Amino acid sequence: MDKGFSSNTVDLAEACKVLAESRSVQVLLQEEVGSGIYPEALKLMKTGKLEGDLGATVHDLFLETIVNQATTIWSGFIRNDSDDWPVRVNEYHGVFWVWAVESDPVGYFLDEASAISFARTNWDNVYEDDEEPELDESEGDGEICCPFCDTTDNCDHLLLMVDQTFRHAEGGVLYEAFNAKWSKIVEDADDPDFYEHEPFEDLLQEVDALADSELTASPDSAPGMSSTYSYYYCSSKKKTLAALKKFTSD
C-alpha cells in the first residue's frame, strides 16, 4: 500500500536553502540566470522565498535539475505478487527525494535517514538490494522491526509504543510522559460524555510530528494480538532524546 505521507518532507523553496550552500549549485545558478541577476536569485534561494518571475525561474530550474542530476544513494524493491517494483532514494547536494514506480512525489527530505526510512516504510514489504523479501504479514508472525536497526526488541530509536485500542502507552522513551499527559487530558475534561477518540488522536499527532517513522500492527496482521499498536521511531538516539525534551516541555 502506498501511504504517500511523511511529516519530514519540505517543499522545493525550503530545499533551496540547503542547495544554496553548495558551490556547484551556485555556479550552475549563475550560468543559468546570468551574472547580473545571480545575487538576487541566490538571495531568493537562501531565504526560501521563490517569489516573482525570478523565483519561478529558479523553481523550474531546480525542479528539473534535482531529477536529472541526482545520484542514487539507496535502492530496493516493493514486493508484489507479480514483478517487484523498484524504489530509490536520490540525493542532490544535500537534498534527498524518493522515487518509486507509479507513485507521486511527496516532497524533499533534508537528511538521508528520513528519506530511507520513508522508502522502507511507505509501502508494504520493501526490501533493499541484496536482501531477501520478507513473507507477507499473513504468512509470518507479524513482528514489528525497527526501520533503523531492524531489531524486534526495544532500541534507542523507539520513541513510543502505544496501544490504540485501550489508549495506553506501553514502551519507548515517551512512555511515562505520554501516559501522564493523556491522564491529565482525561482528568481535566471532567465530563461524563467526554469522547476520547479525537483528543487521543491529537496527542498521537504530537508524537508523529516528532518521529521519523511510524508503524502499525493490528490483530489481523499480528496473530495473537487483541489491540492495534502504533510504534513511533526516531532515526537516532540523539533525536529520540530531543523529542522527549520537546514533548515534555510543550
mmCIF file of C-alpha atoms in Angstrom:
data_model
loop_
_atom_site.group_PDB
_atom_site.id
_atom_site.type_symbol
_atom_site.label_atom_id
_atom_site.label_comp_id
_atom_site.label_asym_id
_atom_site.label_seq_id
_atom_site.Cartn_x
_atom_site.Cartn_y
_atom_site.Cartn_z
ATOM 1 C CA MET A 1 0.000 0.000 0.000
ATOM 2 C CA ASP A 2 1.263 3.471 -0.884
ATOM 3 C CA LYS A 3 0.605 5.738 2.116
ATOM 4 C CA GLY A 4 2.211 8.768 0.442
ATOM 5 C CA PHE A 5 2.758 10.848 3.581
ATOM 6 C CA SER A 6 5.672 11.964 5.708
ATOM 7 C CA SER A 7 5.901 14.702 8.302
ATOM 8 C CA ASN A 8 9.595 15.148 7.442
ATOM 9 C CA THR A 9 9.265 16.487 3.907
ATOM 10 C CA VAL A 10 9.762 20.074 2.760
ATOM 11 C CA ASP A 11 8.831 21.870 -0.442
ATOM 12 C CA LEU A 12 11.310 22.984 -3.102
ATOM 13 C CA ALA A 13 11.577 26.526 -1.744
ATOM 14 C CA GLU A 14 12.702 25.193 1.636
ATOM 15 C CA ALA A 15 15.067 22.713 -0.043
ATOM 16 C CA CYS A 16 16.670 25.609 -1.912
ATOM 17 C CA LYS A 17 18.042 26.909 1.390
ATOM 18 C CA VAL A 18 20.242 23.805 1.520
ATOM 19 C CA LEU A 19 21.096 23.867 -2.192
ATOM 20 C CA ALA A 20 22.200 27.494 -1.949
ATOM 21 C CA GLU A 21 25.118 26.469 0.287
ATOM 22 C CA SER A 22 26.670 24.308 -2.443
ATOM 23 C CA ARG A 23 29.362 25.931 -4.565
ATOM 24 C CA SER A 24 28.449 23.700 -7.526
ATOM 25 C CA VAL A 25 24.823 24.803 -7.286
ATOM 26 C CA GLN A 26 25.899 28.446 -7.125
ATOM 27 C CA VAL A 27 27.956 28.037 -10.308
ATOM 28 C CA LEU A 28 25.022 26.395 -12.092
ATOM 29 C CA LEU A 29 22.662 29.156 -10.955
ATOM 30 C CA GLN A 30 24.978 31.885 -12.206
ATOM 31 C CA GLU A 31 25.349 30.171 -15.579
ATOM 32 C CA GLU A 32 21.599 29.790 -15.981
ATOM 33 C CA VAL A 33 20.343 33.210 -14.840
ATOM 34 C CA GLY A 34 23.369 35.349 -15.706
ATOM 35 C CA SER A 35 25.816 37.260 -13.544
ATOM 36 C CA GLY A 36 23.639 40.373 -13.431
ATOM 37 C CA ILE A 37 20.740 38.870 -11.509
ATOM 38 C CA TYR A 38 22.657 35.997 -9.904
ATOM 39 C CA PRO A 39 22.985 37.715 -6.472
ATOM 40 C CA GLU A 40 19.233 38.323 -6.330
ATOM 41 C CA ALA A 41 18.476 34.755 -7.398
ATOM 42 C CA LEU A 42 20.849 33.342 -4.769
ATOM 43 C CA LYS A 43 19.222 35.534 -2.114
ATOM 44 C CA LEU A 44 15.805 34.092 -3.010
ATOM 45 C CA MET A 45 17.198 30.579 -2.571
ATOM 46 C CA LYS A 46 18.846 31.352 0.761
ATOM 47 C CA THR A 47 15.656 32.841 2.174
ATOM 48 C CA GLY A 48 13.441 30.081 0.747
ATOM 49 C CA LYS A 49 11.172 32.601 -0.937
ATOM 50 C CA LEU A 50 10.929 31.863 -4.641
ATOM 51 C CA GLU A 51 8.794 34.873 -5.450
ATOM 52 C CA GLY A 52 8.054 36.673 -8.703
ATOM 53 C CA ASP A 53 9.271 35.779 -12.179
ATOM 54 C CA LEU A 54 12.838 35.201 -10.981
ATOM 55 C CA GLY A 55 11.607 32.914 -8.232
ATOM 56 C CA ALA A 56 9.600 30.922 -10.770
ATOM 57 C CA THR A 57 12.700 30.609 -12.961
ATOM 58 C CA VAL A 58 14.757 29.307 -10.046
ATOM 59 C CA HIS A 59 11.961 26.926 -9.068
ATOM 60 C CA ASP A 60 11.691 25.418 -12.543
ATOM 61 C CA LEU A 61 15.483 25.195 -12.882
ATOM 62 C CA PHE A 62 15.970 23.104 -9.759
ATOM 63 C CA LEU A 63 12.753 21.132 -10.117
ATOM 64 C CA GLU A 64 14.285 19.695 -13.287
ATOM 65 C CA THR A 65 17.912 19.662 -12.178
ATOM 66 C CA ILE A 66 17.247 17.687 -8.993
ATOM 67 C CA VAL A 67 15.567 14.968 -11.052
ATOM 68 C CA ASN A 68 18.147 14.864 -13.834
ATOM 69 C CA GLN A 69 21.374 15.216 -11.837
ATOM 70 C CA ALA A 70 20.592 13.422 -8.578
ATOM 71 C CA THR A 71 22.632 10.386 -7.553
ATOM 72 C CA THR A 72 21.014 7.202 -6.215
ATOM 73 C CA ILE A 73 22.235 6.535 -2.664
ATOM 74 C CA TRP A 74 19.847 3.713 -1.712
ATOM 75 C CA SER A 75 17.790 1.303 -3.790
ATOM 76 C CA GLY A 76 15.388 -1.509 -3.118
ATOM 77 C CA PHE A 77 12.160 -3.142 -4.237
ATOM 78 C CA ILE A 78 8.498 -3.157 -3.266
ATOM 79 C CA ARG A 79 7.332 -6.761 -3.187
ATOM 80 C CA ASN A 80 4.316 -7.535 -5.378
ATOM 81 C CA ASP A 81 2.524 -10.674 -6.433
ATOM 82 C CA SER A 82 3.907 -10.320 -9.945
ATOM 83 C CA ASP A 83 7.001 -8.217 -10.648
ATOM 84 C CA ASP A 84 8.586 -6.386 -7.734
ATOM 85 C CA TRP A 85 8.761 -2.619 -8.257
ATOM 86 C CA PRO A 86 11.962 -0.620 -7.802
ATOM 87 C CA VAL A 87 12.184 2.170 -5.231
ATOM 88 C CA ARG A 88 15.134 4.560 -4.878
ATOM 89 C CA VAL A 89 16.417 7.357 -2.664
ATOM 90 C CA ASN A 90 18.223 10.014 -4.681
ATOM 91 C CA GLU A 91 20.412 12.882 -3.481
ATOM 92 C CA TYR A 92 21.394 16.218 -4.987
ATOM 93 C CA HIS A 93 23.737 18.405 -2.915
ATOM 94 C CA GLY A 94 22.155 17.626 0.458
ATOM 95 C CA VAL A 95 18.554 17.340 -0.758
ATOM 96 C CA PHE A 96 17.002 13.858 -0.895
ATOM 97 C CA TRP A 97 13.907 12.557 -2.674
ATOM 98 C CA VAL A 98 12.202 9.188 -3.108
ATOM 99 C CA TRP A 99 11.266 7.699 -6.458
ATOM 100 C CA ALA A 100 9.034 4.682 -6.991
ATOM 101 C CA VAL A 101 7.039 3.365 -9.933
ATOM 102 C CA GLU A 102 3.527 4.847 -10.226
ATOM 103 C CA SER A 103 3.952 6.944 -7.073
ATOM 104 C CA ASP A 104 3.539 10.697 -6.901
ATOM 105 C CA PRO A 105 6.336 12.852 -5.428
ATOM 106 C CA VAL A 106 5.880 13.562 -1.723
ATOM 107 C CA GLY A 107 8.407 16.380 -1.314
ATOM 108 C CA TYR A 108 12.058 16.608 -0.363
ATOM 109 C CA PHE A 109 13.966 15.340 2.669
ATOM 110 C CA LEU A 110 16.862 17.196 4.237
ATOM 111 C CA ASP A 111 18.551 14.169 5.778
ATOM 112 C CA GLU A 112 19.401 10.761 4.375
ATOM 113 C CA ALA A 113 17.995 8.714 7.263
ATOM 114 C CA SER A 114 14.491 10.189 6.950
ATOM 115 C CA ALA A 115 14.411 9.617 3.196
ATOM 116 C CA ILE A 116 15.500 5.988 3.523
ATOM 117 C CA SER A 117 13.044 5.424 6.370
ATOM 118 C CA PHE A 118 10.215 6.736 4.180
ATOM 119 C CA ALA A 119 11.293 4.497 1.290
ATOM 120 C CA ARG A 120 11.378 1.468 3.563
ATOM 121 C CA THR A 121 8.073 2.057 5.384
ATOM 122 C CA ASN A 122 5.749 3.900 2.994
ATOM 123 C CA TRP A 123 4.975 0.694 1.101
ATOM 124 C CA ASP A 124 4.299 -2.756 2.488
ATOM 125 C CA ASN A 125 7.188 -5.234 2.330
ATOM 126 C CA VAL A 126 10.042 -3.134 0.958
ATOM 127 C CA TYR A 127 13.434 -4.806 0.834
ATOM 128 C CA GLU A 128 16.843 -3.394 -0.022
ATOM 129 C CA ASP A 129 19.057 -4.610 -2.865
ATOM 130 C CA ASP A 130 20.769 -7.866 -1.849
ATOM 131 C CA GLU A 131 18.151 -8.523 0.877
ATOM 132 C CA GLU A 132 15.619 -11.309 0.742
ATOM 133 C CA PRO A 133 11.983 -10.110 0.711
ATOM 134 C CA GLU A 134 10.083 -10.965 3.873
ATOM 135 C CA LEU A 135 6.974 -13.101 3.954
ATOM 136 C CA ASP A 136 3.645 -11.319 3.853
ATOM 137 C CA GLU A 137 2.347 -10.489 7.311
ATOM 138 C CA SER A 138 -0.380 -13.105 6.872
ATOM 139 C CA GLU A 139 2.350 -15.708 6.331
ATOM 140 C CA GLY A 140 4.606 -14.655 9.225
ATOM 141 C CA ASP A 141 4.295 -13.731 12.877
ATOM 142 C CA GLY A 142 3.628 -10.041 12.264
ATOM 143 C CA GLU A 143 6.538 -8.843 14.438
ATOM 144 C CA ILE A 144 7.388 -5.156 14.176
ATOM 145 C CA CYS A 145 11.013 -4.359 13.330
ATOM 146 C CA CYS A 146 12.721 -1.030 13.912
ATOM 147 C CA PRO A 147 13.172 0.593 10.477
ATOM 148 C CA PHE A 148 16.619 1.868 11.505
ATOM 149 C CA CYS A 149 18.288 -1.138 13.172
ATOM 150 C CA ASP A 150 15.877 -3.983 12.282
ATOM 151 C CA THR A 151 15.558 -5.220 15.874
ATOM 152 C CA THR A 152 12.232 -6.518 17.170
ATOM 153 C CA ASP A 153 13.182 -5.532 20.731
ATOM 154 C CA ASN A 154 13.228 -2.121 22.376
ATOM 155 C CA CYS A 155 16.035 0.032 20.991
ATOM 156 C CA ASP A 156 17.373 3.579 21.179
ATOM 157 C CA HIS A 157 15.213 4.519 18.176
ATOM 158 C CA LEU A 158 11.870 3.609 19.777
ATOM 159 C CA LEU A 159 10.066 6.818 20.709
ATOM 160 C CA LEU A 160 6.708 5.324 21.680
ATOM 161 C CA MET A 161 4.774 2.060 21.595
ATOM 162 C CA VAL A 162 1.097 2.716 22.210
ATOM 163 C CA ASP A 163 -1.992 0.530 22.441
ATOM 164 C CA GLN A 164 -4.527 2.468 20.381
ATOM 165 C CA THR A 165 -7.418 0.208 21.348
ATOM 166 C CA PHE A 166 -7.097 0.815 25.095
ATOM 167 C CA ARG A 167 -5.326 4.194 24.717
ATOM 168 C CA HIS A 168 -2.284 3.415 26.803
ATOM 169 C CA ALA A 169 1.457 3.658 26.078
ATOM 170 C CA GLU A 170 3.475 0.529 26.846
ATOM 171 C CA GLY A 171 7.028 1.328 25.795
ATOM 172 C CA GLY A 172 9.513 3.776 24.322
ATOM 173 C CA VAL A 173 11.246 6.877 25.637
ATOM 174 C CA LEU A 174 7.949 8.809 25.756
ATOM 175 C CA TYR A 175 6.136 6.021 27.629
ATOM 176 C CA GLU A 176 5.716 7.721 31.020
ATOM 177 C CA ALA A 177 5.372 11.277 29.677
ATOM 178 C CA PHE A 178 2.708 10.219 27.171
ATOM 179 C CA ASN A 179 0.592 8.398 29.768
ATOM 180 C CA ALA A 180 0.917 11.314 32.176
ATOM 181 C CA LYS A 181 -0.176 13.831 29.561
ATOM 182 C CA TRP A 182 -3.090 11.643 28.448
ATOM 183 C CA SER A 183 -4.245 11.098 32.046
ATOM 184 C CA LYS A 184 -4.250 14.847 32.624
ATOM 185 C CA ILE A 185 -6.328 15.428 29.472
ATOM 186 C CA VAL A 186 -8.928 12.917 30.674
ATOM 187 C CA GLU A 187 -8.961 14.327 34.214
ATOM 188 C CA ASP A 188 -9.285 17.931 33.021
ATOM 189 C CA ALA A 189 -12.210 17.008 30.766
ATOM 190 C CA ASP A 190 -14.398 16.306 33.821
ATOM 191 C CA ASP A 191 -17.302 15.379 31.570
ATOM 192 C CA PRO A 192 -19.215 12.068 31.704
ATOM 193 C CA ASP A 193 -19.858 12.382 27.968
ATOM 194 C CA PHE A 194 -16.195 13.056 27.154
ATOM 195 C CA TYR A 195 -15.368 11.441 23.799
ATOM 196 C CA GLU A 196 -11.754 10.227 23.984
ATOM 197 C CA HIS A 197 -11.067 9.398 20.354
ATOM 198 C CA GLU A 198 -10.358 12.868 18.960
ATOM 199 C CA PRO A 199 -8.105 14.214 21.777
ATOM 200 C CA PHE A 200 -6.201 10.919 21.829
ATOM 201 C CA GLU A 201 -5.593 11.178 18.082
ATOM 202 C CA ASP A 202 -4.467 14.791 18.578
ATOM 203 C CA LEU A 203 -1.940 13.626 21.172
ATOM 204 C CA LEU A 204 -0.667 10.939 18.797
ATOM 205 C CA GLN A 205 -0.234 13.639 16.157
ATOM 206 C CA GLU A 206 2.130 15.424 18.550
ATOM 207 C CA VAL A 207 4.208 12.254 18.722
ATOM 208 C CA ASP A 208 4.043 11.709 14.971
ATOM 209 C CA ALA A 209 5.384 15.232 14.384
ATOM 210 C CA LEU A 210 8.456 14.328 16.465
ATOM 211 C CA ALA A 211 9.011 10.894 14.898
ATOM 212 C CA ASP A 212 10.856 9.923 11.724
ATOM 213 C CA SER A 213 8.834 6.745 11.161
ATOM 214 C CA GLU A 214 5.570 5.177 12.303
ATOM 215 C CA LEU A 215 4.483 1.532 12.037
ATOM 216 C CA THR A 216 1.197 -0.135 12.975
ATOM 217 C CA ALA A 217 0.357 -3.701 13.957
ATOM 218 C CA SER A 218 -3.227 -4.870 14.234
ATOM 219 C CA PRO A 219 -4.844 -8.137 15.356
ATOM 220 C CA ASP A 220 -5.284 -9.035 11.685
ATOM 221 C CA SER A 221 -1.609 -8.523 10.838
ATOM 222 C CA ALA A 222 -0.131 -9.955 14.042
ATOM 223 C CA PRO A 223 -1.878 -13.141 15.207
ATOM 224 C CA GLY A 224 -2.395 -13.374 18.962
ATOM 225 C CA MET A 225 -2.818 -9.627 19.448
ATOM 226 C CA SER A 226 -6.028 -8.176 20.858
ATOM 227 C CA SER A 227 -5.232 -4.497 20.227
ATOM 228 C CA THR A 228 -3.948 -2.238 17.490
ATOM 229 C CA TYR A 229 -0.492 -0.907 18.313
ATOM 230 C CA SER A 230 1.388 2.055 16.866
ATOM 231 C CA TYR A 231 5.174 2.315 17.032
ATOM 232 C CA TYR A 232 6.971 5.615 16.578
ATOM 233 C CA TYR A 233 10.701 5.789 15.864
ATOM 234 C CA CYS A 234 13.436 8.422 15.530
ATOM 235 C CA SER A 235 16.454 7.865 13.296
ATOM 236 C CA SER A 236 18.988 8.286 16.126
ATOM 237 C CA LYS A 237 19.244 8.233 19.922
ATOM 238 C CA LYS A 238 20.034 11.968 19.826
ATOM 239 C CA LYS A 239 16.758 12.676 18.010
ATOM 240 C CA THR A 240 14.838 10.435 20.409
ATOM 241 C CA LEU A 241 16.117 12.328 23.454
ATOM 242 C CA ALA A 242 15.458 15.683 21.756
ATOM 243 C CA ALA A 243 11.888 14.532 21.035
ATOM 244 C CA LEU A 244 11.404 13.609 24.697
ATOM 245 C CA LYS A 245 12.610 17.055 25.768
ATOM 246 C CA LYS A 246 10.256 18.819 23.357
ATOM 247 C CA PHE A 247 7.252 16.625 24.221
ATOM 248 C CA THR A 248 7.640 17.231 27.963
ATOM 249 C CA SER A 249 8.224 20.968 27.546
ATOM 250 C CA ASP A 250 5.090 21.611 25.457
#
